[in-house]
Steps between C-alpha positions, in 0.01 A plus 500: 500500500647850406490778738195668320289225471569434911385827524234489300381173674529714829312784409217209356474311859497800706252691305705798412441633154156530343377463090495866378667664813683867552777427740715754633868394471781642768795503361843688659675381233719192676524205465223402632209696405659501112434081532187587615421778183614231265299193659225719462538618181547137375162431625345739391361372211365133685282788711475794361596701690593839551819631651578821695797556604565674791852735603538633846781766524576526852737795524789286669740461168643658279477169191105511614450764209680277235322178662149684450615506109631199458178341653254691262699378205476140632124590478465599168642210416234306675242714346404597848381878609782595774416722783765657731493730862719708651521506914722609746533233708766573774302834589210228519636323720592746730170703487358161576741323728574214263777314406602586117424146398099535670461864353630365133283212549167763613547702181517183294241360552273800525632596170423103391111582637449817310668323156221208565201751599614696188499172209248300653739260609455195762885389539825657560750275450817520727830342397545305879659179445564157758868672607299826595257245696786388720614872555143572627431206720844529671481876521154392718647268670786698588265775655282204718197491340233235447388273316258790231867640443639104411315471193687797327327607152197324318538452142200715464362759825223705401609678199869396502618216269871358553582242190810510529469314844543127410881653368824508695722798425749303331206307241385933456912519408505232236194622352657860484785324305309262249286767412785784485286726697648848620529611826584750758611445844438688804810577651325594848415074447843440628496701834466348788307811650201364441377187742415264160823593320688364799240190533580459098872545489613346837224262667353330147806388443593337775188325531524363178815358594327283742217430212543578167118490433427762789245709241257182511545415819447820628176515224361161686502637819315820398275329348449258782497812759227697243254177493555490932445877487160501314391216785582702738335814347167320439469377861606850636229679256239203688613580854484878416138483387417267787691657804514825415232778540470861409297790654778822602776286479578125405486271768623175569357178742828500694401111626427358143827654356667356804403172420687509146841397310730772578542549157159572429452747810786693333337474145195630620621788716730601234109504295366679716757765545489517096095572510604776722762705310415373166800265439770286655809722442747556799306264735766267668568238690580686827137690482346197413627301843475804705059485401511116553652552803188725589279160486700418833469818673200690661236726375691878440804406412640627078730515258544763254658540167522816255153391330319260720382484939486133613296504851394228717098538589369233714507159263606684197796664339382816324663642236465849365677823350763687595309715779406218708367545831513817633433283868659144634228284415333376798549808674132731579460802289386809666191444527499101571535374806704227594360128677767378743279282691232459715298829604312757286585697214318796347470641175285803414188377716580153387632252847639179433549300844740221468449193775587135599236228451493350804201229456453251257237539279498888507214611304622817268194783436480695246747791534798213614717309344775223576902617434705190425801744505643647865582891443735427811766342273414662175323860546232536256334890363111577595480772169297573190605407173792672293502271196709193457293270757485150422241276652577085547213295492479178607855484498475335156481818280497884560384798326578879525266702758397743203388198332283373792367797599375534150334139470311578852347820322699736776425866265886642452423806762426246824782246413755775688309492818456124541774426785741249448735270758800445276793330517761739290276519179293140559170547623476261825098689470274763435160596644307241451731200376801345607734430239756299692815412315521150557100455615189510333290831471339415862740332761316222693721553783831671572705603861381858450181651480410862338239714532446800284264768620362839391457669100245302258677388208541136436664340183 
């Protein structure tokens, strides 16, 4: 099999080119990406397609002017429209607080986007090949991430094509020579200021020194890391829809997720933490402990980050923005009144009298209620609501307060004056029901008994 048929035997079983497609072609002009132009080209005709070809001049060198020329004459050639920007990356970078090689790949890519939006076209093809894969996974690897890292590029994500990925650099060489292709070469390519230059010059090497085939080996293992990754990200997306609920801020059954694989507790808080800022970038590993480790520790107790407040609230972990609470959860509010113990509390004409049962058989009436919980050890808040309430039912599912109140026909301007025993921002009750955490609505029995007196409103 020649080098263009295994690539065109690639590009068939992954799916990447379409009958009758515009692709978008980037091509610096080296080695690679001039094997990738002429691939392309050479298919062309099997499914006709299209070809852009896409320059990006990134103000860095000096030859980038005569590269820009070179590769619009290798387009003409291919009877392909050619395309070219101009950006000043370094200032980029700096204005941005990016390394040169993430600003340069930013205005790619954007650039890439625009040339697609522009032609109507579906694929940009990239000229990555299985040499570049080892680079990436070991640059991962090197930096401790996990396993979503391990399966380094896909042959196809989203809009981006890679055909050139079933080809080692040195099969990309010979073809470069059998066809008598032209090329330039990035002498930046050959300094080891850059993390993958040194990972390309110095530790590729060596590795293949232990194993010549390290490209496939290091292919089998992304692939093998990808297919555990997507199992992994189909039972997190489960868990998240199951465990997780949303009213102010996401929150999370703290003894459910305590009862899973480690590896999908981190999954999912890592999910969570995404819903909240919008994406997974710059969440790591030490965050990610520090708000399992909140599962262990009582209610109050958080963990910040620039975009995200982790706080413990009775039996869940909540998760929200940036402003977090502007209180220790658990703590009374002016206004609320904290439950210690045994005695009476009052709030704005409402008194809540908190008691031992000291028979069997005590018979509750209707302003009392059982407590399964003893404010002694773990001080509960007499209060109104603020928002963010959840209610546990039966101890087998739970729903927000906004959402009960609603299905018990409370009109929105009572459903602040209903008081409410709470433990941080569970509901333990509210006039009229007790919505125990680990008990049915109403307690049969319990070692405390409470009695609620004064105001009319009852949920």
């Amino acid at each position: 099999m020649t080098i263009l048929e295994k690539v065109k035997s690639f590009c068939h079983h992954e799916g990447l080119l379409k009958e009758g497609q515009t692709v978008i072609v980037a091509c610096s002009g080296g080695p690679d990406s001039m094997t990738l132009l002429h691939i392309l080209g050479a298919l062309k005709k099997s499914y006709n397609l299209q070809l852009i070809v896409a320059y990006v001049h990134h103000g860095l060198r000096a030859a980038a002017a005569a590269e820009l020329k070179f590769v619009e004459a290798a387009a003409v050639k291919q009877n392909a429209v050619f395309c070219s920007t101009y950006a000043d990356v370094k200032a980029l970078a700096e204005a941005e607080g990016l390394s040169v090689e993430a600003a340069g790949r930013e205005v790619r890519y954007a650039f890439f986007a625009d040339l697609a939006g522009k032609y109507g076209s579906s694929a940009v093809a990239v000229g990555h090949h299985a040499d570049d894969q080892v680079e990436t996974v070991l640059l991962h690897l090197i930096r401790g991430g996990g396993t979503g890292g391990a399966t380094g590029m896909q042959s196809k994500n989203g809009h981006i094509i890679r055909p050139l990925l079933c080809l080692t650099r040195q099969e990309i060489l010979s073809y470069i020579e059998e066809n008598h292709l032209s090329c330039c070469f990035d002498e930046s390519n050959a300094s080891r200021e850059y993390p993958r230059n040194r990972i390309r010059l110095d530790v590729v090497p060596l590795l293949r020194s232990y194993n010549p085939g390290i490209a496939a080996a290091f292919g089998r293992f992304a692939e093998i890391a990808g297919s555990e990754d997507d199992c992994l990200t189909v039972q997190t997306e489960r868990l998240f829809k199951e465990l997780v609920c949303l009213d102010d801020v996401y929150r999370l059954a703290v003894a459910k997720a305590a009862r899973l694989h480690k590896a999908l507790q981190r999954r999912l808080v890592r999910r969570i933490c995404a819903a909240v800022k919008g994406n997974d970038k710059d969440l790591t590993f030490d965050f990610t402990e520090k708000v399992l480790a909140l599962m262990r520790k009582q209610s109050g107790r958080q963990v910040h980050m620039k975009e995200i407040t982790v706080y413990r609230s009775g039996a869940y972990l909540c998760f929200t923005g940036p402003g977090g609470r502007d209180e220790p959860v658990g703590t009374a509010l002016p206004g609320d009144v904290g439950v210690t113990g045994t005695g009476t509390y009052e709030l704005n004409g409402w008194k809540l009298t908190v008691q031992k049962v000291l028979t069997d058989g005590y018979t509750l009436s209707a302003n009392e209620f059982f407590l399964a919980a003893d404010p002694a050890e773990k001080p509960l808040t007499f209060r109104y609501r603020r928002g963010g309430e959840i209610i546990n039912i039966g101890g087998a599912y739970h729903k927000t307060l906004k959402k009960y109140l609603i299905e018990k026909k409370i009109p929105a301007e009572r459903r602040g004056h209903i008081p409410l025993l709470c433990d941080g921002d569970t509901v333990l009750w509210l006039c009229g029901c007790s919505a125990d955490i680990t008990r049915p609505l109403a307690l049969k029995k319990g070692p405390l008994v409470c009695t609620v007196s004064g105001g009319d409103d009852h949920a």
